[in-house]
CSV table of C-alpha atoms in Angstrom, one decimal:
chain,number,residue,atom,x,y,z
U,1,MET,CA,11.0,6.0,14.4
U,2,SER,CA,8.1,7.5,12.5
U,3,VAL,CA,7.2,7.9,8.9
U,4,ALA,CA,7.0,11.6,9.4
U,5,GLU,CA,10.6,11.7,10.5
U,6,LEU,CA,11.5,9.7,7.4
U,7,ALA,CA,9.6,12.2,5.2
U,8,ALA,CA,11.5,15.0,6.8
U,9,LEU,CA,14.8,13.2,6.2
U,10,ILE,CA,14.1,12.7,2.5
U,11,ARG,CA,13.0,16.4,2.0
U,12,ALA,CA,16.1,17.6,3.8
U,13,HIS,CA,18.7,15.4,2.0
U,14,GLN,CA,18.4,15.3,-1.8
U,15,PRO,CA,19.1,13.6,-4.0
U,16,CYS,CA,17.7,10.4,-2.6
U,17,VAL,CA,18.4,7.0,-4.1
U,18,VAL,CA,16.4,3.8,-3.1
U,19,LEU,CA,17.9,0.4,-2.7
U,20,THR,CA,15.3,-2.4,-2.7
U,21,GLY,CA,15.5,-6.1,-1.8
U,22,ALA,CA,13.2,-9.1,-1.7
U,23,GLY,CA,11.0,-7.7,1.1
U,24,ILE,CA,9.2,-5.3,-1.2
U,25,SER,CA,8.3,-8.1,-3.7
U,26,THR,CA,7.1,-10.6,-1.1
U,27,GLU,CA,4.1,-8.4,-0.8
U,28,SER,CA,3.3,-9.2,-4.4
U,29,GLY,CA,3.3,-12.9,-3.6
U,30,ILE,CA,6.9,-13.5,-4.7
U,31,PRO,CA,8.7,-15.8,-2.2
U,32,ASP,CA,12.2,-14.7,-1.2
U,33,PHE,CA,15.3,-16.8,-1.5
U,34,ARG,CA,17.3,-16.2,1.6
U,35,SER,CA,15.0,-15.9,4.6
U,36,PRO,CA,14.7,-18.9,7.0
U,37,GLY,CA,11.5,-19.9,5.2
U,38,GLY,CA,12.8,-18.9,1.7
U,39,LEU,CA,13.5,-21.0,-1.3
U,40,TRP,CA,17.2,-21.7,-0.4
U,41,ALA,CA,16.0,-23.2,2.8
U,42,GLN,CA,14.2,-25.9,0.7
U,43,PHE,CA,16.6,-26.2,-2.2
U,44,ASP,CA,20.4,-26.1,-2.2
U,45,PRO,CA,21.5,-23.0,-4.1
U,46,LEU,CA,24.6,-24.8,-5.4
U,47,ASP,CA,22.3,-27.4,-7.0
U,48,TYR,CA,19.9,-24.9,-8.7
U,49,GLY,CA,21.3,-21.4,-8.4
U,50,SER,CA,24.9,-21.6,-9.4
U,51,ILE,CA,26.5,-21.1,-12.8
U,52,GLU,CA,28.3,-24.4,-12.4
U,53,ALA,CA,25.0,-26.2,-11.9
U,54,PHE,CA,23.6,-24.6,-15.0
U,55,ARG,CA,26.5,-25.5,-17.1
U,56,ALA,CA,26.5,-29.1,-15.8
U,57,ASP,CA,22.7,-29.7,-16.2
U,58,PRO,CA,20.7,-26.7,-17.6
U,59,ALA,CA,17.5,-28.8,-17.9
U,60,ARG,CA,17.7,-29.5,-14.1
U,61,VAL,CA,18.1,-25.9,-13.3
U,62,TRP,CA,15.2,-24.9,-15.5
U,63,SER,CA,13.1,-27.5,-13.7
U,64,PHE,CA,13.5,-25.2,-10.7
U,65,TYR,CA,13.2,-21.8,-12.5
U,66,ALA,CA,10.3,-22.6,-14.9
U,67,ARG,CA,7.6,-22.5,-12.3
U,68,ARG,CA,9.1,-19.4,-10.7
U,69,PHE,CA,9.3,-17.6,-14.0
U,70,GLU,CA,5.7,-18.3,-14.7
U,71,ALA,CA,4.8,-17.0,-11.2
U,72,LEU,CA,6.9,-13.9,-11.6
U,73,SER,CA,5.3,-13.1,-14.9
U,74,ARG,CA,1.9,-13.1,-13.2
U,75,ALA,CA,2.9,-11.0,-10.2
U,76,GLU,CA,1.7,-7.4,-10.0
U,77,PRO,CA,3.4,-4.4,-8.5
U,78,ASN,CA,2.1,-3.6,-5.0
U,79,ALA,CA,1.5,-0.3,-3.2
U,80,GLY,CA,5.2,-0.1,-2.2
U,81,HIS,CA,6.4,-0.2,-5.8
U,82,ARG,CA,3.8,2.3,-6.9
U,83,ALA,CA,4.7,4.7,-4.1
U,84,LEU,CA,8.4,4.7,-5.1
U,85,ALA,CA,7.3,5.4,-8.7
U,86,GLU,CA,5.3,8.4,-7.5
U,87,LEU,CA,8.1,9.6,-5.3
U,88,GLU,CA,10.3,9.6,-8.4
U,89,ARG,CA,7.6,11.4,-10.4
U,90,ARG,CA,7.6,14.1,-7.7
U,91,GLY,CA,11.3,14.5,-7.8
U,92,LEU,CA,12.0,13.1,-4.4
U,93,VAL,CA,13.6,9.8,-5.6
U,94,GLN,CA,16.4,10.0,-8.2
U,95,ALA,CA,16.6,6.3,-8.9
U,96,VAL,CA,15.8,2.8,-7.7
U,97,ILE,CA,18.6,0.2,-7.4
U,98,THR,CA,17.1,-3.2,-7.0
U,99,GLN,CA,18.4,-6.7,-6.1
U,100,ASN,CA,15.1,-8.1,-7.5
U,101,ILE,CA,14.8,-9.7,-10.9
U,102,ASP,CA,11.0,-9.4,-11.2
U,103,ARG,CA,10.6,-6.1,-13.2
U,104,LEU,CA,8.0,-4.9,-10.8
U,105,HIS,CA,9.5,-1.5,-10.3
U,106,GLU,CA,9.5,-0.8,-14.0
U,107,ARG,CA,5.9,-2.1,-14.3
U,108,ALA,CA,4.9,0.2,-11.5
U,109,GLY,CA,6.1,3.2,-13.4
U,110,SER,CA,9.7,3.8,-12.1
U,111,ARG,CA,11.8,5.2,-14.9
U,112,GLU,CA,15.3,5.0,-13.5
U,113,VAL,CA,15.8,1.4,-12.3
U,114,VAL,CA,19.2,-0.3,-12.0
U,115,GLU,CA,18.9,-4.1,-11.8
U,116,VAL,CA,22.1,-5.2,-10.1
U,117,HIS,CA,21.2,-8.9,-10.1
U,118,GLY,CA,19.9,-9.0,-13.6
U,119,SER,CA,16.3,-9.6,-14.7
U,120,ILE,CA,13.8,-12.2,-16.0
U,121,ARG,CA,13.2,-9.8,-18.9
U,122,THR,CA,15.4,-11.8,-21.2
U,123,SER,CA,17.2,-15.1,-21.5
U,124,SER,CA,20.2,-15.6,-23.8
U,125,CYS,CA,21.7,-18.4,-25.8
U,126,PRO,CA,25.2,-19.3,-24.4
U,127,ALA,CA,26.3,-20.5,-27.9
U,128,CYS,CA,25.3,-17.7,-30.2
U,129,GLY,CA,24.3,-14.9,-27.9
U,130,ARG,CA,20.8,-14.5,-29.3
U,131,ARG,CA,18.5,-12.9,-26.7
U,132,TYR,CA,14.9,-14.0,-26.1
U,133,PRO,CA,12.3,-11.8,-24.4
U,134,LEU,CA,10.4,-13.3,-21.4
U,135,GLU,CA,7.2,-13.8,-23.4
U,136,GLU,CA,9.0,-16.1,-25.9
U,137,VAL,CA,10.9,-17.9,-23.1
U,138,LEU,CA,7.5,-18.7,-21.3
U,139,ASP,CA,6.3,-20.3,-24.6
U,140,LEU,CA,9.4,-22.5,-24.7
U,141,LEU,CA,9.2,-23.8,-21.2
U,142,PRO,CA,10.0,-26.2,-19.4
U,143,VAL,CA,13.4,-26.2,-21.1
U,144,PRO,CA,13.8,-23.2,-23.4
U,145,ALA,CA,16.3,-23.7,-26.2
U,146,CYS,CA,17.6,-21.5,-28.9
U,147,GLY,CA,15.8,-21.8,-32.2
U,148,ASP,CA,19.1,-21.3,-34.1
U,149,ASP,CA,21.4,-23.8,-32.6
U,150,GLY,CA,19.4,-25.8,-30.0
U,151,ALA,CA,21.4,-24.7,-27.0
U,152,VAL,CA,19.5,-24.3,-23.7
U,153,LEU,CA,18.9,-20.6,-22.9
U,154,LYS,CA,20.4,-19.0,-19.8
U,155,PRO,CA,18.2,-16.6,-17.8
U,156,ASP,CA,19.8,-13.1,-17.8
U,157,ILE,CA,20.0,-13.2,-14.0
U,158,VAL,CA,23.1,-13.4,-11.8
U,159,PHE,CA,23.8,-17.0,-10.7
U,160,PHE,CA,26.0,-17.8,-7.7
U,161,GLY,CA,29.5,-17.8,-9.1
U,162,GLU,CA,28.9,-15.0,-11.6
U,163,LEU,CA,30.0,-11.4,-11.5
U,164,LEU,CA,27.4,-8.7,-11.3
U,165,PRO,CA,26.7,-6.9,-14.6
U,166,ALA,CA,29.5,-4.3,-14.8
U,167,ASP,CA,27.3,-1.5,-16.2
U,168,ALA,CA,24.7,-2.0,-13.6
U,169,ILE,CA,27.0,-2.1,-10.5
U,170,GLU,CA,29.0,0.9,-11.9
U,171,ARG,CA,25.8,2.9,-12.3
U,172,ALA,CA,24.6,1.9,-8.8
U,173,TYR,CA,27.9,3.1,-7.2
U,174,ALA,CA,27.7,6.4,-9.3
U,175,LEU,CA,24.2,7.1,-8.1
U,176,VAL,CA,25.0,6.4,-4.5
U,177,HIS,CA,28.1,8.6,-4.6
U,178,GLU,CA,26.0,11.4,-5.9
U,179,ALA,CA,23.2,10.9,-3.3
U,180,GLU,CA,22.8,12.6,0.0
U,181,LEU,CA,20.5,9.8,1.3
U,182,VAL,CA,20.1,6.1,0.4
U,183,LEU,CA,16.7,4.7,1.4
U,184,VAL,CA,16.9,0.9,1.9
U,185,VAL,CA,13.6,-0.9,1.5
U,186,GLY,CA,13.0,-4.6,2.1
U,187,SER,CA,16.6,-5.8,2.3
U,188,THR,CA,18.4,-7.3,5.2
U,189,LEU,CA,21.7,-6.0,3.6
U,190,GLU,CA,23.4,-9.4,3.8
U,191,VAL,CA,24.2,-10.0,0.1
U,192,HIS,CA,27.5,-8.4,-1.0
U,193,PRO,CA,28.7,-6.3,-2.7
U,194,VAL,CA,25.3,-4.6,-2.9
U,195,ALA,CA,24.9,-4.6,0.9
U,196,GLU,CA,27.9,-2.1,1.0
U,197,LEU,CA,26.2,0.5,-1.1
U,198,PRO,CA,24.5,2.4,1.7
U,199,LEU,CA,27.8,2.9,3.4
U,200,GLU,CA,29.0,4.8,0.3
U,201,ALA,CA,26.5,7.6,0.9
U,202,PRO,CA,26.7,10.3,3.6
U,203,ARG,CA,23.6,8.8,5.3
U,204,PHE,CA,21.1,6.0,4.9
U,205,ALA,CA,17.7,5.1,6.3
U,206,VAL,CA,16.0,1.7,6.5
U,207,VAL,CA,12.4,0.5,6.0
U,208,ASN,CA,12.2,-3.2,6.7
U,209,VAL,CA,10.4,-6.0,8.6
U,210,GLY,CA,13.0,-7.2,11.1
U,211,PRO,CA,16.6,-6.2,11.6
U,212,THR,CA,19.3,-5.6,9.0
U,213,SER,CA,23.0,-6.0,9.3
U,214,LEU,CA,23.5,-2.2,9.3
U,215,ASP,CA,20.7,-1.0,11.6
U,216,GLY,CA,23.2,0.4,14.1
U,217,ARG,CA,24.7,2.7,11.4
U,218,ALA,CA,21.4,4.0,9.9
U,219,ALA,CA,20.3,7.6,10.4
U,220,LEU,CA,16.8,6.3,10.8
U,221,ARG,CA,15.0,3.0,10.8
U,222,VAL,CA,11.3,2.4,10.3
U,223,GLU,CA,9.9,-1.1,11.1
U,224,GLY,CA,7.2,-2.1,8.7
U,225,ARG,CA,6.1,-3.4,5.4
U,226,ALA,CA,7.0,-1.5,2.3
U,227,GLY,CA,3.4,-1.6,1.1
U,228,GLU,CA,2.3,0.2,4.2
U,229,VAL,CA,5.2,2.5,5.0
U,230,LEU,CA,5.8,3.9,1.6
U,231,PRO,CA,2.2,5.0,0.7
U,232,ALA,CA,2.1,6.6,4.2
U,233,LEU,CA,5.4,8.4,3.3
U,234,LEU,CA,3.7,10.0,0.3
């Protein structure tokens, strides 16, 4: 299917909400976690990505995340992120719901961003609740600890075994229920419950490299990289 058909679909079915996954950020040099060549193919997520692992040995978990936080802080939004921000500015995208933790949508200029898996923006002290911005956390690496009580900080991202942030997932469902179209970008739609969001809307379209779990139910599918398809969509 063509980009022109996708543009026509977006114009015809407003409001449109976008759901993004790792595929949009890999074009900014950020490796994904779940693909065959992703990080969880090299590291056991239960050893480094679960809340149980963090509670048992937070220093070990930070040995995994420290380098990635530094890389994420250096990454820049790509043409796909910027195109979505421009679509929002033009009134053609109501909001971006993202599974990504990298803040790139916000830095690209998107104003309405719902981060359903949390964000690297802050880390919090499990003991006293004090929240530290990313800039301070980077200065405290490799094992950032609270200046008040010495407890190792927990990144404000969703670990395996944790619930999604209630406010974020409630907002995501509310946006989708109000939408006439959900545009899925760079997600294989395999991580639940977020993967179920497109089915809550009257129709959805997909922009992705490779198949997704819901291709057969999509109103339209465009094969391609977000950084190429979305600027062409503009």
